[in-house]
Amino acid sequence: MSKYDYQEVVDRVDGLNSVSTLKKWRLKIESLTGTQFNESRVRTGRKSYSKVYLFTEDDLNHFQAIADKKSSLGLERAILSVYGFSKENDYQKPIRELVDELEVSFKEIREDYRRNLARLKQELEVLLDRIQALEKENEKKSSKRLGFFQR
């Protein structure tokens, strides 16, 4: 499987104009999807080395697909559509753990609902008692003769 450096990728991908554009795309792909590209060290002097990225055929195909979709979708959406996932999805919790958290939340909400329901029933009883007391008081007042003028 052959590996390609920046300039070779730019030459092979239509719609990719410069090495600096490819570097920006690589950084954006790494930040959005968490994908890591192969890196290598190249000797640039007697004691100095530079880090270079090497790309595979699959990477070239992905870059070409991004270049094709970029004009219609925009760069970020094109990257996500080609790679099919985002970094957040990689770090999702296992489903069982999510279900356990939801069960705990559900139990807390249900208990809170029951407490509120009991409190509302008590308040309703108090209000009904007050209504009955007021009605009795009103009956007593209306049954009394107040004379010529009634209120």
PDB file of C-alpha atoms in Angstrom:
ATOM      1  CA  MET A   1       0.000   0.000   0.000  1.00  0.00           C
ATOM      2  CA  SER A   2       1.610   3.210  -1.080  1.00  0.00           C
ATOM      3  CA  LYS A   3       1.815   6.349   1.009  1.00  0.00           C
ATOM      4  CA  TYR A   4       1.557   9.875  -0.317  1.00  0.00           C
ATOM      5  CA  ASP A   5       2.956  13.108   1.079  1.00  0.00           C
ATOM      6  CA  TYR A   6       1.239  16.487   0.929  1.00  0.00           C
ATOM      7  CA  GLN A   7       2.344  17.482  -2.569  1.00  0.00           C
ATOM      8  CA  GLU A   8       1.410  14.115  -4.088  1.00  0.00           C
ATOM      9  CA  VAL A   9      -2.062  14.324  -2.536  1.00  0.00           C
ATOM     10  CA  VAL A  10      -2.556  17.842  -3.909  1.00  0.00           C
ATOM     11  CA  ASP A  11      -1.517  16.633  -7.368  1.00  0.00           C
ATOM     12  CA  ARG A  12      -3.907  13.654  -7.300  1.00  0.00           C
ATOM     13  CA  VAL A  13      -7.048  15.264  -5.812  1.00  0.00           C
ATOM     14  CA  ASP A  14      -9.121  17.504  -8.079  1.00  0.00           C
ATOM     15  CA  GLY A  15     -10.407  20.544  -6.251  1.00  0.00           C
ATOM     16  CA  LEU A  16      -7.522  20.656  -3.805  1.00  0.00           C
ATOM     17  CA  ASN A  17      -5.368  23.589  -4.827  1.00  0.00           C
ATOM     18  CA  SER A  18      -2.510  23.862  -2.374  1.00  0.00           C
ATOM     19  CA  VAL A  19      -0.586  22.151   0.371  1.00  0.00           C
ATOM     20  CA  SER A  20      -1.776  24.740   2.884  1.00  0.00           C
ATOM     21  CA  THR A  21      -5.403  23.887   2.034  1.00  0.00           C
ATOM     22  CA  LEU A  22      -4.669  20.199   2.585  1.00  0.00           C
ATOM     23  CA  LYS A  23      -3.058  20.985   5.942  1.00  0.00           C
ATOM     24  CA  LYS A  24      -6.147  22.952   6.993  1.00  0.00           C
ATOM     25  CA  TRP A  25      -8.408  20.097   5.876  1.00  0.00           C
ATOM     26  CA  ARG A  26      -6.290  17.596   7.816  1.00  0.00           C
ATOM     27  CA  LEU A  27      -6.543  19.678  10.981  1.00  0.00           C
ATOM     28  CA  LYS A  28     -10.308  20.118  10.530  1.00  0.00           C
ATOM     29  CA  ILE A  29     -10.788  16.373   9.932  1.00  0.00           C
ATOM     30  CA  GLU A  30      -8.777  15.538  13.043  1.00  0.00           C
ATOM     31  CA  SER A  31     -10.692  18.015  15.193  1.00  0.00           C
ATOM     32  CA  LEU A  32     -14.171  17.033  13.923  1.00  0.00           C
ATOM     33  CA  THR A  33     -13.805  13.278  13.705  1.00  0.00           C
ATOM     34  CA  GLY A  34     -10.823  12.359  15.843  1.00  0.00           C
ATOM     35  CA  THR A  35      -9.224  10.575  12.883  1.00  0.00           C
ATOM     36  CA  GLN A  36      -5.444  10.297  13.120  1.00  0.00           C
ATOM     37  CA  PHE A  37      -3.345  10.205   9.987  1.00  0.00           C
ATOM     38  CA  ASN A  38      -0.032   8.368   9.685  1.00  0.00           C
ATOM     39  CA  GLU A  39       2.937  10.487  10.555  1.00  0.00           C
ATOM     40  CA  SER A  40       6.566   9.971   9.814  1.00  0.00           C
ATOM     41  CA  ARG A  41       9.831  11.696  10.650  1.00  0.00           C
ATOM     42  CA  VAL A  42      12.023  12.980   7.870  1.00  0.00           C
ATOM     43  CA  ARG A  43      15.590  13.982   8.427  1.00  0.00           C
ATOM     44  CA  THR A  44      16.056  17.611   7.417  1.00  0.00           C
ATOM     45  CA  GLY A  45      19.553  18.191   8.695  1.00  0.00           C
ATOM     46  CA  ARG A  46      22.371  16.573  10.518  1.00  0.00           C
ATOM     47  CA  LYS A  47      20.524  16.506  13.845  1.00  0.00           C
ATOM     48  CA  SER A  48      17.065  17.771  12.958  1.00  0.00           C
ATOM     49  CA  TYR A  49      13.953  15.956  11.890  1.00  0.00           C
ATOM     50  CA  SER A  50      10.558  17.147  10.699  1.00  0.00           C
ATOM     51  CA  LYS A  51       7.232  15.489  11.181  1.00  0.00           C
ATOM     52  CA  VAL A  52       5.379  14.793   7.934  1.00  0.00           C
ATOM     53  CA  TYR A  53       2.030  13.154   7.346  1.00  0.00           C
ATOM     54  CA  LEU A  54       1.641  10.267   4.959  1.00  0.00           C
ATOM     55  CA  PHE A  55      -1.728   9.503   3.398  1.00  0.00           C
ATOM     56  CA  THR A  56      -3.106   6.207   2.069  1.00  0.00           C
ATOM     57  CA  GLU A  57      -5.297   5.482  -0.978  1.00  0.00           C
ATOM     58  CA  ASP A  58      -8.343   5.541   1.288  1.00  0.00           C
ATOM     59  CA  ASP A  59      -7.351   8.965   2.541  1.00  0.00           C
ATOM     60  CA  LEU A  60      -7.018  10.159  -1.062  1.00  0.00           C
ATOM     61  CA  ASN A  61     -10.503   8.845  -1.848  1.00  0.00           C
ATOM     62  CA  HIS A  62     -11.870  10.627   1.216  1.00  0.00           C
ATOM     63  CA  PHE A  63     -10.166  13.881   0.224  1.00  0.00           C
ATOM     64  CA  GLN A  64     -11.604  13.595  -3.288  1.00  0.00           C
ATOM     65  CA  ALA A  65     -15.096  12.999  -1.893  1.00  0.00           C
ATOM     66  CA  ILE A  66     -14.712  16.005   0.409  1.00  0.00           C
ATOM     67  CA  ALA A  67     -13.561  18.146  -2.513  1.00  0.00           C
ATOM     68  CA  ASP A  68     -16.589  17.027  -4.542  1.00  0.00           C
ATOM     69  CA  LYS A  69     -19.101  17.693  -1.755  1.00  0.00           C
ATOM     70  CA  LYS A  70     -17.507  20.859  -0.394  1.00  0.00           C
ATOM     71  CA  SER A  71     -19.160  23.215  -2.864  1.00  0.00           C
ATOM     72  CA  SER A  72     -22.676  22.004  -2.085  1.00  0.00           C
ATOM     73  CA  LEU A  73     -22.423  21.177   1.636  1.00  0.00           C
ATOM     74  CA  GLY A  74     -19.599  23.282   2.973  1.00  0.00           C
ATOM     75  CA  LEU A  75     -16.365  21.919   4.380  1.00  0.00           C
ATOM     76  CA  GLU A  76     -17.520  20.740   7.813  1.00  0.00           C
ATOM     77  CA  ARG A  77     -20.645  18.983   6.561  1.00  0.00           C
ATOM     78  CA  ALA A  78     -18.695  17.419   3.708  1.00  0.00           C
ATOM     79  CA  ILE A  79     -16.134  16.044   6.158  1.00  0.00           C
ATOM     80  CA  LEU A  80     -18.827  14.641   8.443  1.00  0.00           C
ATOM     81  CA  SER A  81     -20.711  13.090   5.524  1.00  0.00           C
ATOM     82  CA  VAL A  82     -17.575  11.425   4.156  1.00  0.00           C
ATOM     83  CA  TYR A  83     -16.279  10.147   7.487  1.00  0.00           C
ATOM     84  CA  GLY A  84     -19.779   9.423   8.747  1.00  0.00           C
ATOM     85  CA  PHE A  85     -19.212  10.217  12.406  1.00  0.00           C
ATOM     86  CA  SER A  86     -18.081  12.932  14.740  1.00  0.00           C
ATOM     87  CA  LYS A  87     -15.699  12.885  17.659  1.00  0.00           C
ATOM     88  CA  GLU A  88     -18.554  13.103  20.186  1.00  0.00           C
ATOM     89  CA  ASN A  89     -20.028   9.837  18.900  1.00  0.00           C
ATOM     90  CA  ASP A  90     -16.732   8.028  19.483  1.00  0.00           C
ATOM     91  CA  TYR A  91     -16.835   8.739  23.180  1.00  0.00           C
ATOM     92  CA  GLN A  92     -20.428   7.789  23.838  1.00  0.00           C
ATOM     93  CA  LYS A  93     -21.181   5.841  26.962  1.00  0.00           C
ATOM     94  CA  PRO A  94     -22.214   2.232  26.629  1.00  0.00           C
ATOM     95  CA  ILE A  95     -25.953   1.783  26.213  1.00  0.00           C
ATOM     96  CA  ARG A  96     -26.291  -0.126  29.483  1.00  0.00           C
ATOM     97  CA  GLU A  97     -24.764   2.779  31.396  1.00  0.00           C
ATOM     98  CA  LEU A  98     -27.167   5.215  29.729  1.00  0.00           C
ATOM     99  CA  VAL A  99     -30.132   2.979  30.571  1.00  0.00           C
ATOM    100  CA  ASP A 100     -29.020   2.810  34.215  1.00  0.00           C
ATOM    101  CA  GLU A 101     -28.777   6.603  34.400  1.00  0.00           C
ATOM    102  CA  LEU A 102     -32.228   6.941  32.856  1.00  0.00           C
ATOM    103  CA  GLU A 103     -33.680   4.468  35.362  1.00  0.00           C
ATOM    104  CA  VAL A 104     -32.271   6.460  38.269  1.00  0.00           C
ATOM    105  CA  SER A 105     -33.647   9.694  36.801  1.00  0.00           C
ATOM    106  CA  PHE A 106     -37.030   8.089  36.223  1.00  0.00           C
ATOM    107  CA  LYS A 107     -37.202   6.826  39.827  1.00  0.00           C
ATOM    108  CA  GLU A 108     -36.349  10.293  41.164  1.00  0.00           C
ATOM    109  CA  ILE A 109     -38.999  11.917  38.980  1.00  0.00           C
ATOM    110  CA  ARG A 110     -41.607   9.324  39.961  1.00  0.00           C
ATOM    111  CA  GLU A 111     -40.881   9.825  43.681  1.00  0.00           C
ATOM    112  CA  ASP A 112     -41.091  13.596  43.263  1.00  0.00           C
ATOM    113  CA  TYR A 113     -44.421  13.160  41.454  1.00  0.00           C
ATOM    114  CA  ARG A 114     -45.797  11.008  44.289  1.00  0.00           C
ATOM    115  CA  ARG A 115     -44.737  13.546  46.930  1.00  0.00           C
ATOM    116  CA  ASN A 116     -46.343  16.386  44.974  1.00  0.00           C
ATOM    117  CA  LEU A 117     -49.521  14.363  44.467  1.00  0.00           C
ATOM    118  CA  ALA A 118     -49.811  13.623  48.201  1.00  0.00           C
ATOM    119  CA  ARG A 119     -49.214  17.293  49.064  1.00  0.00           C
ATOM    120  CA  LEU A 120     -51.842  18.405  46.542  1.00  0.00           C
ATOM    121  CA  LYS A 121     -54.376  15.931  47.965  1.00  0.00           C
ATOM    122  CA  GLN A 122     -53.829  17.358  51.455  1.00  0.00           C
ATOM    123  CA  GLU A 123     -54.199  20.911  50.172  1.00  0.00           C
ATOM    124  CA  LEU A 124     -57.383  19.913  48.339  1.00  0.00           C
ATOM    125  CA  GLU A 125     -58.872  18.467  51.538  1.00  0.00           C
ATOM    126  CA  VAL A 126     -58.041  21.665  53.423  1.00  0.00           C
ATOM    127  CA  LEU A 127     -59.621  23.781  50.688  1.00  0.00           C
ATOM    128  CA  LEU A 128     -62.749  21.622  50.594  1.00  0.00           C
ATOM    129  CA  ASP A 129     -63.095  21.947  54.378  1.00  0.00           C
ATOM    130  CA  ARG A 130     -62.745  25.727  54.097  1.00  0.00           C
ATOM    131  CA  ILE A 131     -65.366  25.839  51.325  1.00  0.00           C
ATOM    132  CA  GLN A 132     -67.797  23.827  53.452  1.00  0.00           C
ATOM    133  CA  ALA A 133     -67.183  26.085  56.444  1.00  0.00           C
ATOM    134  CA  LEU A 134     -67.766  29.195  54.320  1.00  0.00           C
ATOM    135  CA  GLU A 135     -70.959  27.728  52.861  1.00  0.00           C
ATOM    136  CA  LYS A 136     -72.292  26.946  56.359  1.00  0.00           C
ATOM    137  CA  GLU A 137     -71.422  30.445  57.509  1.00  0.00           C
ATOM    138  CA  ASN A 138     -73.131  31.897  54.450  1.00  0.00           C
ATOM    139  CA  GLU A 139     -76.265  29.822  55.153  1.00  0.00           C
ATOM    140  CA  LYS A 140     -76.376  31.070  58.739  1.00  0.00           C
ATOM    141  CA  LYS A 141     -76.087  34.674  57.601  1.00  0.00           C
ATOM    142  CA  SER A 142     -78.747  34.283  54.936  1.00  0.00           C
ATOM    143  CA  SER A 143     -81.163  32.573  57.312  1.00  0.00           C
ATOM    144  CA  LYS A 144     -80.981  35.408  59.827  1.00  0.00           C
ATOM    145  CA  ARG A 145     -83.434  38.204  59.317  1.00  0.00           C
ATOM    146  CA  LEU A 146     -81.644  41.423  58.794  1.00  0.00           C
ATOM    147  CA  GLY A 147     -84.707  43.554  58.656  1.00  0.00           C
ATOM    148  CA  PHE A 148     -85.936  45.647  55.823  1.00  0.00           C
ATOM    149  CA  PHE A 149     -82.585  45.844  54.020  1.00  0.00           C
ATOM    150  CA  GLN A 150     -80.733  42.670  53.300  1.00  0.00           C
ATOM    151  CA  ARG A 151     -77.216  42.521  52.293  1.00  0.00           C
TER     152      ARG A 151
END
